[in-house]
JSON list of C-alpha atoms in Angstrom, two decimals:
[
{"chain": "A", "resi": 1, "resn": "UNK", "atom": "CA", "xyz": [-71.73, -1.02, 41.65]},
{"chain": "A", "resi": 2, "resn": "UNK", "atom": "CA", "xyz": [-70.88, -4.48, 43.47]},
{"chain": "A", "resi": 3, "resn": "UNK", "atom": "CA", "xyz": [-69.14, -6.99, 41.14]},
{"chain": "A", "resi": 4, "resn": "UNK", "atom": "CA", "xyz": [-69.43, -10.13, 41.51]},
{"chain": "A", "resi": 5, "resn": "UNK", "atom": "CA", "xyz": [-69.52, -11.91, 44.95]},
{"chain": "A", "resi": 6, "resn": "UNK", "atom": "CA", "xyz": [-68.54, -14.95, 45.98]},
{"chain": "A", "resi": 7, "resn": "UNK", "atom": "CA", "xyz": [-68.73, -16.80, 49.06]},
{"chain": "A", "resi": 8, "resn": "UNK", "atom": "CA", "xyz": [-67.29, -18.19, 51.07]},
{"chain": "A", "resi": 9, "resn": "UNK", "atom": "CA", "xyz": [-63.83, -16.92, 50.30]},
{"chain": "A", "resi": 10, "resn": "UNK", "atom": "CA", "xyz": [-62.15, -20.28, 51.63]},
{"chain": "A", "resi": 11, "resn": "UNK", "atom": "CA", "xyz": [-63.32, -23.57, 52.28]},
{"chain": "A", "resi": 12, "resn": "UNK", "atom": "CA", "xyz": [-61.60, -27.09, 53.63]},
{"chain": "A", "resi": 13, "resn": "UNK", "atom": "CA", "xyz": [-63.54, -30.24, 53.49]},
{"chain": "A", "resi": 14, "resn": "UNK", "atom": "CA", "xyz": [-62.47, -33.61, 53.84]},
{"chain": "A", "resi": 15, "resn": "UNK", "atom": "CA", "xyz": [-63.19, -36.62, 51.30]},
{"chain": "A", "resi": 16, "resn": "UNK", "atom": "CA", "xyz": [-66.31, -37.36, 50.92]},
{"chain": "A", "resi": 17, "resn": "UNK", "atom": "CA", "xyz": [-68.38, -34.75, 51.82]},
{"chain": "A", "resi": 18, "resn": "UNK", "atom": "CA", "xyz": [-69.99, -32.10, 49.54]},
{"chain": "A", "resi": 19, "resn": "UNK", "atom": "CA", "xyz": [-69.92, -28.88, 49.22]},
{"chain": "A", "resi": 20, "resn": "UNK", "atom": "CA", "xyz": [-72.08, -25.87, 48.17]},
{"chain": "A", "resi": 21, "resn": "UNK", "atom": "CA", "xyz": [-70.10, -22.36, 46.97]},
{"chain": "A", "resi": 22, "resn": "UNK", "atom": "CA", "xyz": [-72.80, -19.65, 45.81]},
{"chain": "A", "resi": 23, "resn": "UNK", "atom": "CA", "xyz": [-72.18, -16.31, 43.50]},
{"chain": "A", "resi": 24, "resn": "UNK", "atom": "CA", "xyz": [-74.29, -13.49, 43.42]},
{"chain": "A", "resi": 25, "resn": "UNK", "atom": "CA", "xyz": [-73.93, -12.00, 39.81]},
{"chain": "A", "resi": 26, "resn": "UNK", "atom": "CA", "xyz": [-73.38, -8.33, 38.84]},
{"chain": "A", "resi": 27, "resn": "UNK", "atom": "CA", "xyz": [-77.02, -6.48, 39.03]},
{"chain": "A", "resi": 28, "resn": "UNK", "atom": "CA", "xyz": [-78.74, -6.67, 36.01]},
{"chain": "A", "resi": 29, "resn": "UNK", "atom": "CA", "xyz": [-76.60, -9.98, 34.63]},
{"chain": "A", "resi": 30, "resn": "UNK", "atom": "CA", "xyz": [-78.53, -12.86, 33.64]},
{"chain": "A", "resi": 31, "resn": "UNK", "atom": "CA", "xyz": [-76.01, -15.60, 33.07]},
{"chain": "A", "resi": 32, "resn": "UNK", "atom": "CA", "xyz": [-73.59, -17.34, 35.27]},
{"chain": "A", "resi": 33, "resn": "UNK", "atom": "CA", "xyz": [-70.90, -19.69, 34.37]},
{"chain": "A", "resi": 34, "resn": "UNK", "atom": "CA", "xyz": [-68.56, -21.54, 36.54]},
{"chain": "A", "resi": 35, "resn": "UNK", "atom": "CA", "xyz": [-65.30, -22.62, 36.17]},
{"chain": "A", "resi": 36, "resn": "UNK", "atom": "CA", "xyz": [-62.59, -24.68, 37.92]},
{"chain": "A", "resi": 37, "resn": "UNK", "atom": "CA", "xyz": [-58.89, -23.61, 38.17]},
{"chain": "A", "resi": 38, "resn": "UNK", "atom": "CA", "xyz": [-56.90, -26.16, 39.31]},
{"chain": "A", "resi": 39, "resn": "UNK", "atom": "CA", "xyz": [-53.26, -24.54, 40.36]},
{"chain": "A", "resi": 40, "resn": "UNK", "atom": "CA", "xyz": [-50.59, -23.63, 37.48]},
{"chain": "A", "resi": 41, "resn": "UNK", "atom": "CA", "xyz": [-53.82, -24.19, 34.84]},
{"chain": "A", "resi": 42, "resn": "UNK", "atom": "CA", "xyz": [-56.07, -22.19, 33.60]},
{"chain": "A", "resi": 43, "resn": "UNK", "atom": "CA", "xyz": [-59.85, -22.15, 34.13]},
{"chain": "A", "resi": 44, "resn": "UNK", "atom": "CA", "xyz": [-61.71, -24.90, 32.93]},
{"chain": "A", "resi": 45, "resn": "UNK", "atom": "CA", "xyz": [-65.59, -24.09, 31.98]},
{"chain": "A", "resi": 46, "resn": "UNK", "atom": "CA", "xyz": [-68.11, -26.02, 34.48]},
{"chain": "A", "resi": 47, "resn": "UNK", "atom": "CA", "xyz": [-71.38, -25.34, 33.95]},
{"chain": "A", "resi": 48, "resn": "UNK", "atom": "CA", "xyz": [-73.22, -22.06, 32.23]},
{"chain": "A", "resi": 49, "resn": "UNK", "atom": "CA", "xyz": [-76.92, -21.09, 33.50]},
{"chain": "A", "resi": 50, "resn": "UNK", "atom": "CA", "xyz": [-78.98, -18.13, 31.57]},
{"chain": "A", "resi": 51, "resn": "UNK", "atom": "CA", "xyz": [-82.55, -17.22, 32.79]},
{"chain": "A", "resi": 52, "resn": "UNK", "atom": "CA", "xyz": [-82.58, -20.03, 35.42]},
{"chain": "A", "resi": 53, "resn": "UNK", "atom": "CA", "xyz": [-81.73, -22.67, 32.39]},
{"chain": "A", "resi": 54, "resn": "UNK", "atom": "CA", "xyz": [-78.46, -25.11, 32.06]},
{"chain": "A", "resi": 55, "resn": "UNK", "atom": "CA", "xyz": [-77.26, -23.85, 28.52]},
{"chain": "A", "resi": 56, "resn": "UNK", "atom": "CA", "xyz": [-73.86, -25.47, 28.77]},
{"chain": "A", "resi": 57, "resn": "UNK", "atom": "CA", "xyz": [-71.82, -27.88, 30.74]},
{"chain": "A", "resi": 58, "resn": "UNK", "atom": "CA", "xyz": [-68.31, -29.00, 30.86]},
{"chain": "A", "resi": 59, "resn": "UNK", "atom": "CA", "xyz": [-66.28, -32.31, 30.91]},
{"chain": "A", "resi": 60, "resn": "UNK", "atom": "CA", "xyz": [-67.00, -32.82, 34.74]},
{"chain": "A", "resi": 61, "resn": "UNK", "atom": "CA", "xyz": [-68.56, -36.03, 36.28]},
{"chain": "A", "resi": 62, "resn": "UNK", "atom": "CA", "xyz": [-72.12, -35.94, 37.55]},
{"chain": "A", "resi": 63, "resn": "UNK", "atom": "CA", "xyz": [-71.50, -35.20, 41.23]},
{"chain": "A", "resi": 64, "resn": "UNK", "atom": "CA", "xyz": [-70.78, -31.73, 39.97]},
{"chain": "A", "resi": 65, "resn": "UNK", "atom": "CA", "xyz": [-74.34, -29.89, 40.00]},
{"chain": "A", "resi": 66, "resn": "UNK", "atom": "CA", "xyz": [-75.61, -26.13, 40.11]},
{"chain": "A", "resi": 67, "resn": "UNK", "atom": "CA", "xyz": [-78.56, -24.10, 39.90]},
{"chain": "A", "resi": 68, "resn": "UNK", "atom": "CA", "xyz": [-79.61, -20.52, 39.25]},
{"chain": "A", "resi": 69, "resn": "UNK", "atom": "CA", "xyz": [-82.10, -18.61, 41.15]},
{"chain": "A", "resi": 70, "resn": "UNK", "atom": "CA", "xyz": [-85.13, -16.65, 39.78]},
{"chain": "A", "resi": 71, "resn": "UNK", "atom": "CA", "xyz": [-83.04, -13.50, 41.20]},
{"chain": "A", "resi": 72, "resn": "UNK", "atom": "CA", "xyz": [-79.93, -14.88, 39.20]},
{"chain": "A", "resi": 73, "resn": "UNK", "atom": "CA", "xyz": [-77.62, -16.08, 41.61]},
{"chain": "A", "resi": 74, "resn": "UNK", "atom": "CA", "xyz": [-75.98, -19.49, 41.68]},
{"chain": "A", "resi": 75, "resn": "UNK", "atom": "CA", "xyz": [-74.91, -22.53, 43.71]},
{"chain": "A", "resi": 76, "resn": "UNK", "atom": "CA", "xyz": [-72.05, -24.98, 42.74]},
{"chain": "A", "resi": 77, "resn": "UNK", "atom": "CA", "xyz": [-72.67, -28.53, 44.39]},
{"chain": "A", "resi": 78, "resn": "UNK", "atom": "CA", "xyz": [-70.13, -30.89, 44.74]},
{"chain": "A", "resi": 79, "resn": "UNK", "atom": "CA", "xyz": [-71.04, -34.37, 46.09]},
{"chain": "A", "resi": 80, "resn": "UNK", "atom": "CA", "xyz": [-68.37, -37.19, 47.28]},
{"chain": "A", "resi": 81, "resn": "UNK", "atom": "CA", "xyz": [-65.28, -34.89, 47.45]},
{"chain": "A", "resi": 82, "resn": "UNK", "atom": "CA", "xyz": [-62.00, -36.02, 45.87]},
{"chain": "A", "resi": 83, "resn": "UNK", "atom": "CA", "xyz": [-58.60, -34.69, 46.88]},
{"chain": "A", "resi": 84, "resn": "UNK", "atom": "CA", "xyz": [-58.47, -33.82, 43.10]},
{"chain": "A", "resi": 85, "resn": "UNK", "atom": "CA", "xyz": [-61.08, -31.10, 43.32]},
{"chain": "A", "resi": 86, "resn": "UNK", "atom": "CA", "xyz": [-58.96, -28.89, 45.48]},
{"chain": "A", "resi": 87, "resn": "UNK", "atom": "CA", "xyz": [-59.13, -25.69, 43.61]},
{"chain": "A", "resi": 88, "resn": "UNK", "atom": "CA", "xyz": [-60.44, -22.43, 43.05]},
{"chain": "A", "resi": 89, "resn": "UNK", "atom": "CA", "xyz": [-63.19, -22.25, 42.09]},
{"chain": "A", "resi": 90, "resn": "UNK", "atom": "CA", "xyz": [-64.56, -18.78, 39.78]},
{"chain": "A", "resi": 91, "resn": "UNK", "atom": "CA", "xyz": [-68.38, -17.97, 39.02]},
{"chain": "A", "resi": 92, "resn": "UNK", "atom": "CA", "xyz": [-68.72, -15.40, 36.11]},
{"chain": "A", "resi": 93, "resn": "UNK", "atom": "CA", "xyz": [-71.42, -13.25, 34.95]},
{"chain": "A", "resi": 94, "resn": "UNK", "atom": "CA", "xyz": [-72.72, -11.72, 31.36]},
{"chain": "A", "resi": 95, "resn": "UNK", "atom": "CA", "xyz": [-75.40, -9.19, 30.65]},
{"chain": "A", "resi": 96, "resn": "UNK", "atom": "CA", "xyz": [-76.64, -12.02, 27.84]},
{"chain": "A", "resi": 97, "resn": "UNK", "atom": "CA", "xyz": [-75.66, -15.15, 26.89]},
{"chain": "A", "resi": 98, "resn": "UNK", "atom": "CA", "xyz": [-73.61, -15.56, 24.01]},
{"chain": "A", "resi": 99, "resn": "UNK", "atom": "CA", "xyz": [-70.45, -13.96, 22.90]},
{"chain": "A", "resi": 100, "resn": "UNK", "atom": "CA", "xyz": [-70.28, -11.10, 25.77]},
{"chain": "A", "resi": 101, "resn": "UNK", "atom": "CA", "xyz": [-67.65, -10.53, 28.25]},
{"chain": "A", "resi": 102, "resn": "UNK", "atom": "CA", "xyz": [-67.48, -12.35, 31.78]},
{"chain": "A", "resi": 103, "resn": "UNK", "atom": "CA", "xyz": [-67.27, -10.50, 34.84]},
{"chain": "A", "resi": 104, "resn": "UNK", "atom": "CA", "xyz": [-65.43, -13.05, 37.35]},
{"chain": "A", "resi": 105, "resn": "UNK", "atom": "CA", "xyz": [-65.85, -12.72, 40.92]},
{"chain": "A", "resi": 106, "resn": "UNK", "atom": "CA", "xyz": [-62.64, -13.26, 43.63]},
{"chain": "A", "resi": 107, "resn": "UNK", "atom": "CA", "xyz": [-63.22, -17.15, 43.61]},
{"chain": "A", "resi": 108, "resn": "UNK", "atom": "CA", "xyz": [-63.75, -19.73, 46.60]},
{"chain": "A", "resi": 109, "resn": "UNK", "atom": "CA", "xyz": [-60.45, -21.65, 47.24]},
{"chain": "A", "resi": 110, "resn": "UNK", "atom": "CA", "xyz": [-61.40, -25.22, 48.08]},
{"chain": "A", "resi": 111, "resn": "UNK", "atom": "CA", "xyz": [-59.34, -27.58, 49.61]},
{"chain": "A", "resi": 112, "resn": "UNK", "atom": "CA", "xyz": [-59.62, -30.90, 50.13]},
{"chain": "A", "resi": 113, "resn": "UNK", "atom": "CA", "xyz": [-57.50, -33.25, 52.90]},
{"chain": "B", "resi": 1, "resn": "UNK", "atom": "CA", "xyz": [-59.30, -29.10, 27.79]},
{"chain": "B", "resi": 2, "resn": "UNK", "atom": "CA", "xyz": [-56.79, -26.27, 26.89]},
{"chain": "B", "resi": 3, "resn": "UNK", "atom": "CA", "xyz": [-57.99, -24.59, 23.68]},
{"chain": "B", "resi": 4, "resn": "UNK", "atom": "CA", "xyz": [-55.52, -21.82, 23.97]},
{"chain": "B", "resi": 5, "resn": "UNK", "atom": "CA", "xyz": [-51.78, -21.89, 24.15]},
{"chain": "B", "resi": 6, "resn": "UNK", "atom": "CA", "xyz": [-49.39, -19.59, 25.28]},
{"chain": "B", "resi": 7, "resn": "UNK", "atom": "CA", "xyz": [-46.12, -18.85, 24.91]},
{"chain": "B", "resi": 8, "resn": "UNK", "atom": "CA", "xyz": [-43.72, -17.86, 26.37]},
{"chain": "B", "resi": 9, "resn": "UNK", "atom": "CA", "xyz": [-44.86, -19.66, 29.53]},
{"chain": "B", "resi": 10, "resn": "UNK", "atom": "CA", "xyz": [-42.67, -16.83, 31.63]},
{"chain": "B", "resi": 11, "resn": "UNK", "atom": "CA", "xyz": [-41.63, -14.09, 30.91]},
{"chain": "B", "resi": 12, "resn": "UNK", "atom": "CA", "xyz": [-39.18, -11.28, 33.11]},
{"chain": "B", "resi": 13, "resn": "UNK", "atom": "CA", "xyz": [-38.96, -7.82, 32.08]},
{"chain": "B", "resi": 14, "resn": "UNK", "atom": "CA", "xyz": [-37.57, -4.60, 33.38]},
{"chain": "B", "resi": 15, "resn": "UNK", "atom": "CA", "xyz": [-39.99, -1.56, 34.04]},
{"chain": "B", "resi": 16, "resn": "UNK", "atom": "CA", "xyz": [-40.30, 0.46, 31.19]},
{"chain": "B", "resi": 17, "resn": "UNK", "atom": "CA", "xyz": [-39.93, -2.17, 28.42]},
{"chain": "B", "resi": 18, "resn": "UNK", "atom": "CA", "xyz": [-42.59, -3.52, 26.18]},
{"chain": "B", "resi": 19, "resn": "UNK", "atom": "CA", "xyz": [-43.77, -7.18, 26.99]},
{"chain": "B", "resi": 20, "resn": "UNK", "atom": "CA", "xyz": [-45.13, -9.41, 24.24]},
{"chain": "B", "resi": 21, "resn": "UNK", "atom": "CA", "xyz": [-47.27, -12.49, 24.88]},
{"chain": "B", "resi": 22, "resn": "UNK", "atom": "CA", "xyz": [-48.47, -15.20, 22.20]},
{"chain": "B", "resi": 23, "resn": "UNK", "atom": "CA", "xyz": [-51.42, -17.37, 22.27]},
{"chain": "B", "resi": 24, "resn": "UNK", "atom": "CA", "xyz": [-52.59, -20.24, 19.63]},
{"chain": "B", "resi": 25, "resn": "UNK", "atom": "CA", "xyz": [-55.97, -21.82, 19.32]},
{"chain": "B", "resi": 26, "resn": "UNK", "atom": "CA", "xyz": [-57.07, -24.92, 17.82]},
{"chain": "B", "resi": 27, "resn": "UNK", "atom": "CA", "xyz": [-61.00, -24.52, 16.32]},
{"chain": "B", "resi": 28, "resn": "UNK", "atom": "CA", "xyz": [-63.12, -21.59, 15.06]},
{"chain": "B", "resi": 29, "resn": "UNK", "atom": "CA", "xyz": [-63.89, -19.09, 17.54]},
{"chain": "B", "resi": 30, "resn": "UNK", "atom": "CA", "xyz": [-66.31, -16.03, 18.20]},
{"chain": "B", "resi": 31, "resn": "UNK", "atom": "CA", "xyz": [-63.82, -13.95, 19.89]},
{"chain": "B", "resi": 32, "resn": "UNK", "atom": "CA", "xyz": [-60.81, -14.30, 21.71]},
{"chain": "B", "resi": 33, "resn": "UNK", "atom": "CA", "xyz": [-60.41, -12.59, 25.24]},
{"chain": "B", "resi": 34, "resn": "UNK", "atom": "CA", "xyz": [-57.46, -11.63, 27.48]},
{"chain": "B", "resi": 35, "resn": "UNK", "atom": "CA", "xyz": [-57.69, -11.64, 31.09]},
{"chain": "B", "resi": 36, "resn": "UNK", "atom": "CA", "xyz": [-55.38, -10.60, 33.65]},
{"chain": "B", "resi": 37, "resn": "UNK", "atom": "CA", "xyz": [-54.97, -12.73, 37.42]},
{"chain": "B", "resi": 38, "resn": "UNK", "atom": "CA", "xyz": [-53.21, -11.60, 40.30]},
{"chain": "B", "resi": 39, "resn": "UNK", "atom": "CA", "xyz": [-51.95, -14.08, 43.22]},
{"chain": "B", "resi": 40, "resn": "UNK", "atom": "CA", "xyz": [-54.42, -16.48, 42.14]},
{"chain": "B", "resi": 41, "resn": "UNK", "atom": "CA", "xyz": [-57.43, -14.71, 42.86]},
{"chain": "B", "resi": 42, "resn": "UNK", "atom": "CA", "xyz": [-60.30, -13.47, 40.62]},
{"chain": "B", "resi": 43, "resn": "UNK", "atom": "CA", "xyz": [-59.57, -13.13, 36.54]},
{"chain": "B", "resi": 44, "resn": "UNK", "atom": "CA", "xyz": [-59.97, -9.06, 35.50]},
{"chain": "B", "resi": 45, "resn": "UNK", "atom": "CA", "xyz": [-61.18, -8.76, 31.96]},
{"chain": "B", "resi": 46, "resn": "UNK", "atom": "CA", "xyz": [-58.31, -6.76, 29.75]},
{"chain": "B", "resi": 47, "resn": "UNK", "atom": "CA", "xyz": [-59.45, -6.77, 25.79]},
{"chain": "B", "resi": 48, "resn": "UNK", "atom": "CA", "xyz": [-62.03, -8.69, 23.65]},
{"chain": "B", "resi": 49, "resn": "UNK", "atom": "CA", "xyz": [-61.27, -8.73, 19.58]},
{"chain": "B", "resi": 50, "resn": "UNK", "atom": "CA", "xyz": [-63.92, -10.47, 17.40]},
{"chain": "B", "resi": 51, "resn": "UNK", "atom": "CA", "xyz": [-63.07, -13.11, 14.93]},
{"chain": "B", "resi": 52, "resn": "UNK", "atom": "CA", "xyz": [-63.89, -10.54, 12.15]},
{"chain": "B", "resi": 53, "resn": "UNK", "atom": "CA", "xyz": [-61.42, -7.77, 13.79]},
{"chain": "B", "resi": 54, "resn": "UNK", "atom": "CA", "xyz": [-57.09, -8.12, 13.15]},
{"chain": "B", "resi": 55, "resn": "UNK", "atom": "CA", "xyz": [-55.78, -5.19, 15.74]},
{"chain": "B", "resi": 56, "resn": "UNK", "atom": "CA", "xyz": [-57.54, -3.35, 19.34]},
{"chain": "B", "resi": 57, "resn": "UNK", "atom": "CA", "xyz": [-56.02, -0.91, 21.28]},
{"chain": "B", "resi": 58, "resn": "UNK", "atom": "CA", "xyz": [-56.82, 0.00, 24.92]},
{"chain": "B", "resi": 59, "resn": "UNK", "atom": "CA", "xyz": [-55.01, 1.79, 26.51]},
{"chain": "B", "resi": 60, "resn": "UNK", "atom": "CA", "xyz": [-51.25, 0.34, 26.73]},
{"chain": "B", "resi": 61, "resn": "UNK", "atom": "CA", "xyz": [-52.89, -2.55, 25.61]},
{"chain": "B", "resi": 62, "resn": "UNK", "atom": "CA", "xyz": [-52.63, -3.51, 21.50]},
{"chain": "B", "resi": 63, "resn": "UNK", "atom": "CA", "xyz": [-54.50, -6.91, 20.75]},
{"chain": "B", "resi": 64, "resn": "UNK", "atom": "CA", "xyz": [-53.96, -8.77, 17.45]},
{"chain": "B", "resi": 65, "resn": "UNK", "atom": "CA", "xyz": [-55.71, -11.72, 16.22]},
{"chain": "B", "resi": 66, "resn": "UNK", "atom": "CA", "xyz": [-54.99, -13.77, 12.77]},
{"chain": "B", "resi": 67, "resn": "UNK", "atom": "CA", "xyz": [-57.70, -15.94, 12.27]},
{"chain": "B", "resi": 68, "resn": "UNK", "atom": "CA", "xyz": [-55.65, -17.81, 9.38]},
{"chain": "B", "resi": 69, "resn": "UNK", "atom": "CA", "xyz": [-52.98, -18.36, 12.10]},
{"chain": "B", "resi": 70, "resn": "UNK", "atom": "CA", "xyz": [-54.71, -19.16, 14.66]},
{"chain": "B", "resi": 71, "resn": "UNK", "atom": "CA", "xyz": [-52.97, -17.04, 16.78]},
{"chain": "B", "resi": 72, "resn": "UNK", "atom": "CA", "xyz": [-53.12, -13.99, 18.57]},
{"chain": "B", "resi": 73, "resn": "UNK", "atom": "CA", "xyz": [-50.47, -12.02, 20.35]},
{"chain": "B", "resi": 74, "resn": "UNK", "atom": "CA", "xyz": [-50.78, -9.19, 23.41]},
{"chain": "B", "resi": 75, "resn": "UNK", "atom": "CA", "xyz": [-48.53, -6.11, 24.13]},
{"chain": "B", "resi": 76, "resn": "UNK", "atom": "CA", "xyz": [-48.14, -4.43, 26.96]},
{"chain": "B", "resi": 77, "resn": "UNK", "atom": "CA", "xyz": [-46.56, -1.04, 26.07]},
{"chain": "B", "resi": 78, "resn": "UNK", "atom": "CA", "xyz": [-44.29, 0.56, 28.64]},
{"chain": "B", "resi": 79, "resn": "UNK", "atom": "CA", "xyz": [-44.69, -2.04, 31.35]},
{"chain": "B", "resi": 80, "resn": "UNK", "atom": "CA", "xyz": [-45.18, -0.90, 35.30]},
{"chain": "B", "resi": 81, "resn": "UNK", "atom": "CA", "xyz": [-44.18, -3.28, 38.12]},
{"chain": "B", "resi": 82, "resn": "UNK", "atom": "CA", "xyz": [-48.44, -3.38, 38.71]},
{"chain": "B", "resi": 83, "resn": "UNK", "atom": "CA", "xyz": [-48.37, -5.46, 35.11]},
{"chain": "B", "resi": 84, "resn": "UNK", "atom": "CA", "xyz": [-47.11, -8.29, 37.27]},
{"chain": "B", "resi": 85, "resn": "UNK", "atom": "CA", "xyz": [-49.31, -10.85, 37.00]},
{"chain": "B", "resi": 86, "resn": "UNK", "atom": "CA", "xyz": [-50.18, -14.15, 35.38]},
{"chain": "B", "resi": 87, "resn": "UNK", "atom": "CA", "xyz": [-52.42, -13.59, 32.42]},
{"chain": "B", "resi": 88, "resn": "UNK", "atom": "CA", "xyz": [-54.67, -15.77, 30.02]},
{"chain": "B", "resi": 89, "resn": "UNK", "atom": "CA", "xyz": [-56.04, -15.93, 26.42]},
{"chain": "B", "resi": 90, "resn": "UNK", "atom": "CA", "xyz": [-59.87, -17.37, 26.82]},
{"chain": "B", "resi": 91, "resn": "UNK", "atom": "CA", "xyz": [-61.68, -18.21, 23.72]},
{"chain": "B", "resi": 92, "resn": "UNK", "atom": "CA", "xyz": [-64.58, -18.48, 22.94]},
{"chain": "B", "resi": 93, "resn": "UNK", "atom": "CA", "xyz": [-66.46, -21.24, 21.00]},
{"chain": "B", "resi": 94, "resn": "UNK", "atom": "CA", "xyz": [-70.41, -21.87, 20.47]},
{"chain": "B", "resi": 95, "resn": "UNK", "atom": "CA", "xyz": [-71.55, -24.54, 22.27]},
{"chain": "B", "resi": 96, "resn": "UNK", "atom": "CA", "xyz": [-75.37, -24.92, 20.82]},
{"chain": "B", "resi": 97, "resn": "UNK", "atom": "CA", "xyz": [-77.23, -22.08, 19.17]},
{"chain": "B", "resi": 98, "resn": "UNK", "atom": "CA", "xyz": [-76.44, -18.51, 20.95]},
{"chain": "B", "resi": 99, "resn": "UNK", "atom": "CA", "xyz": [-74.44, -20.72, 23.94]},
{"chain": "B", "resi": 100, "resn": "UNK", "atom": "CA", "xyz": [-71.06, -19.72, 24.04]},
{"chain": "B", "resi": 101, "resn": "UNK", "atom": "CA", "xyz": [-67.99, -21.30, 26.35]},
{"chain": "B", "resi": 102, "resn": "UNK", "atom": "CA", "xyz": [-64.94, -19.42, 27.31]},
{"chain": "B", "resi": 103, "resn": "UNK", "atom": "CA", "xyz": [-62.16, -22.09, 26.83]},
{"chain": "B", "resi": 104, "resn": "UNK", "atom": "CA", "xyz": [-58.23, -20.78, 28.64]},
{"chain": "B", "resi": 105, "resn": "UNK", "atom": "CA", "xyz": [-55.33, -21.32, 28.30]},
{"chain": "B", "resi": 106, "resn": "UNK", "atom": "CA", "xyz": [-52.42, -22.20, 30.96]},
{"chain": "B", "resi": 107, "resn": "UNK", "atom": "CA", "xyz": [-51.29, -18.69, 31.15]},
{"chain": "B", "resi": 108, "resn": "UNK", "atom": "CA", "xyz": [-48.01, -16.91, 30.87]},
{"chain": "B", "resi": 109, "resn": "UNK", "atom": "CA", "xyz": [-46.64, -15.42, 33.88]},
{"chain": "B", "resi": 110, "resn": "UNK", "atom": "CA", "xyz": [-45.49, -12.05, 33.49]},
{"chain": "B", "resi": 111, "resn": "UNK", "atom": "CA", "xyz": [-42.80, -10.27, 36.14]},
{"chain": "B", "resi": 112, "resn": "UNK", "atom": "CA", "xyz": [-42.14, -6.90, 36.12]},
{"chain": "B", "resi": 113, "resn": "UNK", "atom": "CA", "xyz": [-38.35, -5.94, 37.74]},
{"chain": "B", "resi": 114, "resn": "UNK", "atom": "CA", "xyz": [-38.78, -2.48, 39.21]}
]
């Protein structure tokens, strides 16, 4: 069975521009969460979707948006790049919401000059 | 922000030896996860132990969690130069109703001397 994907693997943008990274979740998942790891730090929790739904959302500005599809997948937006989003970015997936275990794909690297 | 803490931040071992790594929280949790990373890529689930649970096993894997502590701690058993990696304590806290929110650590990074 295919874990979860991720694409694309690596990105570069320059300031200002935005962004769109997308995650297909393991088959028969519901819920995707994404999270930022900035390098030397752990991942910090984004956003979490379940049935198509925002359930949960992180300390991150408002030009950080997403969206799950009706087949479950995701897209992270980013709008009006900073040099202080370069990271990598993970998408995770859960049968349910709640207190299960995440499945986390490969991650898109981001960088931003 | 960091809920979880761990310590040491590095650690170096030779092959063969046991490698212990600490991590300490700050609220009430539902569980508390380890995960595994390698090179900086994807985050491989290793153990989950429920707030109501003190010890796991799994394979050379022994998980212990002390609720009154706050802590929990992570043993590798009989450590391969494979182990090498950085790895993470996530826990994770209720965010409204059933929502739940992993919340990591920094990591400890773990080498394994062949």
């Amino acid at each position: 069975d295919a874990g979860v994907t991720q694409s694309p693997t690596h990105l570069i943008k320059t300031r200002g521009q935005q962004v769109t990274l997308r995650c297909s979740p393991i088959s028969g998942h519901k819920s995707v969460s994404w999270y930022q790891q900035v390098l030397g730090q752990g991942p910090q929790f984004i956003f979490q979707y379940y049935e198509k739904e925002e359930r949960g959302r992180g300390n991150f500005p408002d030009r950080f948006s997403a969206r799950q599809f009706p087949n479950y997948s995701s897209e992270l937006n980013v709008n009006a790049l900073l040099l202080g989003d370069s990271a990598l970015y993970l998408c995770a997936s859960s049968f349910e919401i709640g207190k299960n275990i995440q499945y986390f794909g490969a991650g898109t690297r981001l960088s931003v000059l | 922000s960091q809920q979880g803490e761990e310590d040491p931040q590095a650690l170096s071992i030779q092959e063969g030896e046991n490698a212990t790594m600490n991590c300490s929280y700050k609220t009430s949790i539902n569980n508390l996860q380890w995960y595994r990373q390698n090179s900086g890529r994807g985050l491989v689930h290793l153990i989950l132990i429920r707030s109501n649970e003190r010890e796991k096993h799994s394979g050379r894997l022994r998980v212990t969690l002390d609720t009154s502590k706050k802590s929990s701690s992570l043993l590798i058993t009989a450590s391969r130069a494979a182990d090498t990696a950085s790895y993470f304590c996530a826990t994770s806290q209720t965010i409204t109703g059933a929502n739940s929110k992993l919340t990591f650590g920094k990591g400890i990074t773990l080498s394994v001397r062949p």
